[in-house]
Each structure stands twice: as C-alpha cells, then as structure tokens.
GROMACS .gro file of C-alpha atoms in nm:
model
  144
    1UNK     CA    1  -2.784  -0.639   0.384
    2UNK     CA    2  -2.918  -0.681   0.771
    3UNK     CA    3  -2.805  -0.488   1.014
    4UNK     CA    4  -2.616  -0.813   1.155
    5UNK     CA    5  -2.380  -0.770   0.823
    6UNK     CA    6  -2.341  -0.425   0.864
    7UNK     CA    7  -2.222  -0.472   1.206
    8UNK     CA    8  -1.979  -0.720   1.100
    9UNK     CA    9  -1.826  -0.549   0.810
   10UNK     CA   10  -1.770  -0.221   1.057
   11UNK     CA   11  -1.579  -0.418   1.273
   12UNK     CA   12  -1.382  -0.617   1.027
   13UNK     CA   13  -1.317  -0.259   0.869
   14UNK     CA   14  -1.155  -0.175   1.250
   15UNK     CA   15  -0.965  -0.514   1.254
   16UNK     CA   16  -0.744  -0.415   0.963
   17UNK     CA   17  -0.722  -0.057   1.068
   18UNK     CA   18  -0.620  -0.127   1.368
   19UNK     CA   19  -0.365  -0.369   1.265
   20UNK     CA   20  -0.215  -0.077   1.077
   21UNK     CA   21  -0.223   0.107   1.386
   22UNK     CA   22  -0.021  -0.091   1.629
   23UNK     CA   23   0.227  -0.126   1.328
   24UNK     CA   24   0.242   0.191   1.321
   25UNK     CA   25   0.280   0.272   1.675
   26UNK     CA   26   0.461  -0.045   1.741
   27UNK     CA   27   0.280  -0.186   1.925
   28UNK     CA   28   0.328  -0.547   1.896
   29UNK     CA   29   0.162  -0.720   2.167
   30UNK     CA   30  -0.192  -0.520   2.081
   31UNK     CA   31  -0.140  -0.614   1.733
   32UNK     CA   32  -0.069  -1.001   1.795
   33UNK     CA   33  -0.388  -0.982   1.963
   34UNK     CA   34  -0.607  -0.931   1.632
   35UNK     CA   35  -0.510  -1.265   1.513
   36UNK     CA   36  -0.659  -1.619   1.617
   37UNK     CA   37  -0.413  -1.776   1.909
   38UNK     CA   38  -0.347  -2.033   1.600
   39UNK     CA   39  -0.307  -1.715   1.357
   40UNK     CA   40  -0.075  -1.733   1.045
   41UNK     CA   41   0.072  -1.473   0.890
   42UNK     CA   42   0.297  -1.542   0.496
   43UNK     CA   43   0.489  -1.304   0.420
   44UNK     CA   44   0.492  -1.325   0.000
   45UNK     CA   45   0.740  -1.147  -0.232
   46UNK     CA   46   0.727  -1.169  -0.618
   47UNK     CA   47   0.447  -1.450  -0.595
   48UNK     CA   48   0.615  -1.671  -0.345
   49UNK     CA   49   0.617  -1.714  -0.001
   50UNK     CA   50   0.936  -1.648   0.163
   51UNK     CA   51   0.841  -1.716   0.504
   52UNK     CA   52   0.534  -1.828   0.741
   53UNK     CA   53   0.475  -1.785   1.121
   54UNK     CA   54   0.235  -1.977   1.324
   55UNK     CA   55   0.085  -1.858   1.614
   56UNK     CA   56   0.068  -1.559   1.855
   57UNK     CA   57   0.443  -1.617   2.000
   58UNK     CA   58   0.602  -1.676   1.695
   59UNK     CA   59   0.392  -1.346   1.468
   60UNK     CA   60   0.472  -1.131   1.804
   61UNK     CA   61   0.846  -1.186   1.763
   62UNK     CA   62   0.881  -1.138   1.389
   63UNK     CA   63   0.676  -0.845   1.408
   64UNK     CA   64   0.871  -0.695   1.654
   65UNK     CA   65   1.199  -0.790   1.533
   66UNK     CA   66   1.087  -0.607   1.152
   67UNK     CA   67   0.996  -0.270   1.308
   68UNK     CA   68   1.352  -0.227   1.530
   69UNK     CA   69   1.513  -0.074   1.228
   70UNK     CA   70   1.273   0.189   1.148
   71UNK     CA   71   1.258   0.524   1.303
   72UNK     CA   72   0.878   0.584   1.178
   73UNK     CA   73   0.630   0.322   0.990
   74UNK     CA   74   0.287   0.478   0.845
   75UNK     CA   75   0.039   0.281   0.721
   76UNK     CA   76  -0.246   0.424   0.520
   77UNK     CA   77  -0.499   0.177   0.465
   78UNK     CA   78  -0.751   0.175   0.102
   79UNK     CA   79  -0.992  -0.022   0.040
   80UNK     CA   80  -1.146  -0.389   0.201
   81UNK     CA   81  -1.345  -0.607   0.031
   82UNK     CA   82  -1.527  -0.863   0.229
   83UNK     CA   83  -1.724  -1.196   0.126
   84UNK     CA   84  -1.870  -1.390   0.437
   85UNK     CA   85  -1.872  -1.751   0.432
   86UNK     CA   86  -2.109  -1.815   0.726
   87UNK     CA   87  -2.143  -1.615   1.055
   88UNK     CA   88  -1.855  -1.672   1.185
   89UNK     CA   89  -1.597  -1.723   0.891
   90UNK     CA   90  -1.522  -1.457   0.609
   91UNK     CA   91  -1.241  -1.387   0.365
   92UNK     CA   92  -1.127  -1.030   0.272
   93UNK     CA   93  -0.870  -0.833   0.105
   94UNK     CA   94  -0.763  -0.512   0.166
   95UNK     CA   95  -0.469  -0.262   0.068
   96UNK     CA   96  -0.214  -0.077   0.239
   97UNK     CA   97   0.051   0.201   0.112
   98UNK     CA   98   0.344   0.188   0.376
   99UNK     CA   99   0.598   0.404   0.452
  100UNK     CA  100   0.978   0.319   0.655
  101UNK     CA  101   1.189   0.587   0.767
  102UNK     CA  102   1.522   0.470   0.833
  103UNK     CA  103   1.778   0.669   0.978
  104UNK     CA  104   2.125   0.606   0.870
  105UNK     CA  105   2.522   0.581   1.096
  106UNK     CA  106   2.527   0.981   0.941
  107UNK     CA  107   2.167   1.083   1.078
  108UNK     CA  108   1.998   1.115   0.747
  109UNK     CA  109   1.687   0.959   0.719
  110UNK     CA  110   1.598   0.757   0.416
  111UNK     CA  111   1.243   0.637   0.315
  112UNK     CA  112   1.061   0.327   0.166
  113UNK     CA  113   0.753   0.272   0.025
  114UNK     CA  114   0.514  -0.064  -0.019
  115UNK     CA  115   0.243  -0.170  -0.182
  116UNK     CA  116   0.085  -0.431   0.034
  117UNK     CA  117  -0.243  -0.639  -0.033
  118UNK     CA  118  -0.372  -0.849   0.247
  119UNK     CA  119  -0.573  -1.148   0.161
  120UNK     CA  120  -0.737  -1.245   0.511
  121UNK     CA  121  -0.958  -1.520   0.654
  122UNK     CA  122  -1.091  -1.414   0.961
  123UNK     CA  123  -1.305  -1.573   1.227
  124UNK     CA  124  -1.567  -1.465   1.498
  125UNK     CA  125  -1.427  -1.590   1.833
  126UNK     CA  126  -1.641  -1.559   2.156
  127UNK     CA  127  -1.835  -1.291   1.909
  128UNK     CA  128  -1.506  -1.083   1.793
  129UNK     CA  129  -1.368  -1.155   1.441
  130UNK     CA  130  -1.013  -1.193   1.444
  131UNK     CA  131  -0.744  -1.293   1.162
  132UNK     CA  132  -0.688  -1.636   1.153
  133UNK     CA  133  -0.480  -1.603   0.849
  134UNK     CA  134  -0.306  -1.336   0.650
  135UNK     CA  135  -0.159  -1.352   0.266
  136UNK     CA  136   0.072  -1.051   0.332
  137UNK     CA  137   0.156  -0.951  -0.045
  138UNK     CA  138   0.420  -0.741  -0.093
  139UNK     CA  139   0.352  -0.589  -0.424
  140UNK     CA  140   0.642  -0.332  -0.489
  141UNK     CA  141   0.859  -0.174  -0.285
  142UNK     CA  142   1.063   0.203  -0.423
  143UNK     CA  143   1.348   0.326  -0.157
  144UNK     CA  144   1.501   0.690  -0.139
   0.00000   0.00000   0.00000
C-alpha cells in the first residue's frame, strides 16, 4: 500500500464518519455536502428499494424532513471496507448502529434502533472524494 492509498482510505474513513456526524447533529446542509452535486442516495428496506433521491436539493430535503421527528439520533459507525477502482473512483461499505429518540404527546421518550449497511461509490472531485452514490440498507430495525 503507498502512502497515496493510505491517504485516501483516511479520508474516505472521515467521509462516512462525518456523514454520521451531521446526522447526528442535524446538520443537513454540511451533510448534503459529502455527496457529488449529482449524488444519489436509495433508501432499501427488506431487499427493495422504497425510494431514491437525486441530487443535492432533493437528498437535503429528505434528510431534513426524516430527522424533524426525533429528539436525539446517534450514529455509531463499525467497520469500512474499501476497494479502489482507479484514483479517483472507489466502492465501499460500511456499517452503522443508529439510535432515534422520540418523544411522545405525554413526554416520554421512546427509542429505536437500526442496523444500517452503506454500500457507497465515491469519487475524487477537485482532489476530495465524495459520495456519488449510497445503497442505504436498512437491515433491522427493534423499537421500545
């Protein structure tokens, strides 16, 4: 591995972190950011994909519009795998556990937790890798 690769894979590593991140923090417009202005995002449940978004505008608004309901979102990301297809292309998966805190018309919170595998292509723009598109699988999903 050169030192080029290395580089690369640190900041790929920081792409999907930070993507957690603004989640988290709700930041939307720093998160729509990480992906390509072209970027697609589909979101899939139980195998199939139950909806897509296309572009900046379009990811920005859904994003934003999912995280209205929650109180608090946490994101702990595991482990990224990366496979580079030349220097500026390269497909990666990576897991997250999230967690959604509601809080219900009596004040009680309630929780939910995901299981969430990414499955990325991403692509160096003006020497920054970004997410050009994201296979958001939605693996399982327990409420409380």
């Amino acid at each position: 591995m050169n030192l080029q690769e290395v580089s690369d894979r640190l900041e790929l590593k920081e792409l999907v972190d930070l993507f957690s991140n603004y989640s988290d923090t709700k930041e939307n417009d720093k998160q729509v950011k990480l992906f390509t202005k072209d970027g697609k995002v589909n979101i899939i449940n139980d195998g199939q994909i139950t909806f897509v978004l296309r572009g900046r505008k379009e990811i920005f608004k859904a994003f934003s519009n999912s995280m209205e309901d929650y109180k608090s979102v946490f994101h702990m990301s595991g482990q990224q795998t990366i496979d580079f297809v030349d220097d500026t292309h390269a497909n990666g998966t990576a897991y997250n556990f999230v967690v959604l805190v509601k809080e219900n018309e009596d004040g009680l919170l309630t929780t939910s937790q995901e299981g969430v595998r990414y499955e990325d292509k991403y692509e160096k723009v003006n020497d920054k890798w970004l997410i050009a598109e994201r296979n958001s699988h939605f693996n399982w999903h327990l409420e409380k």
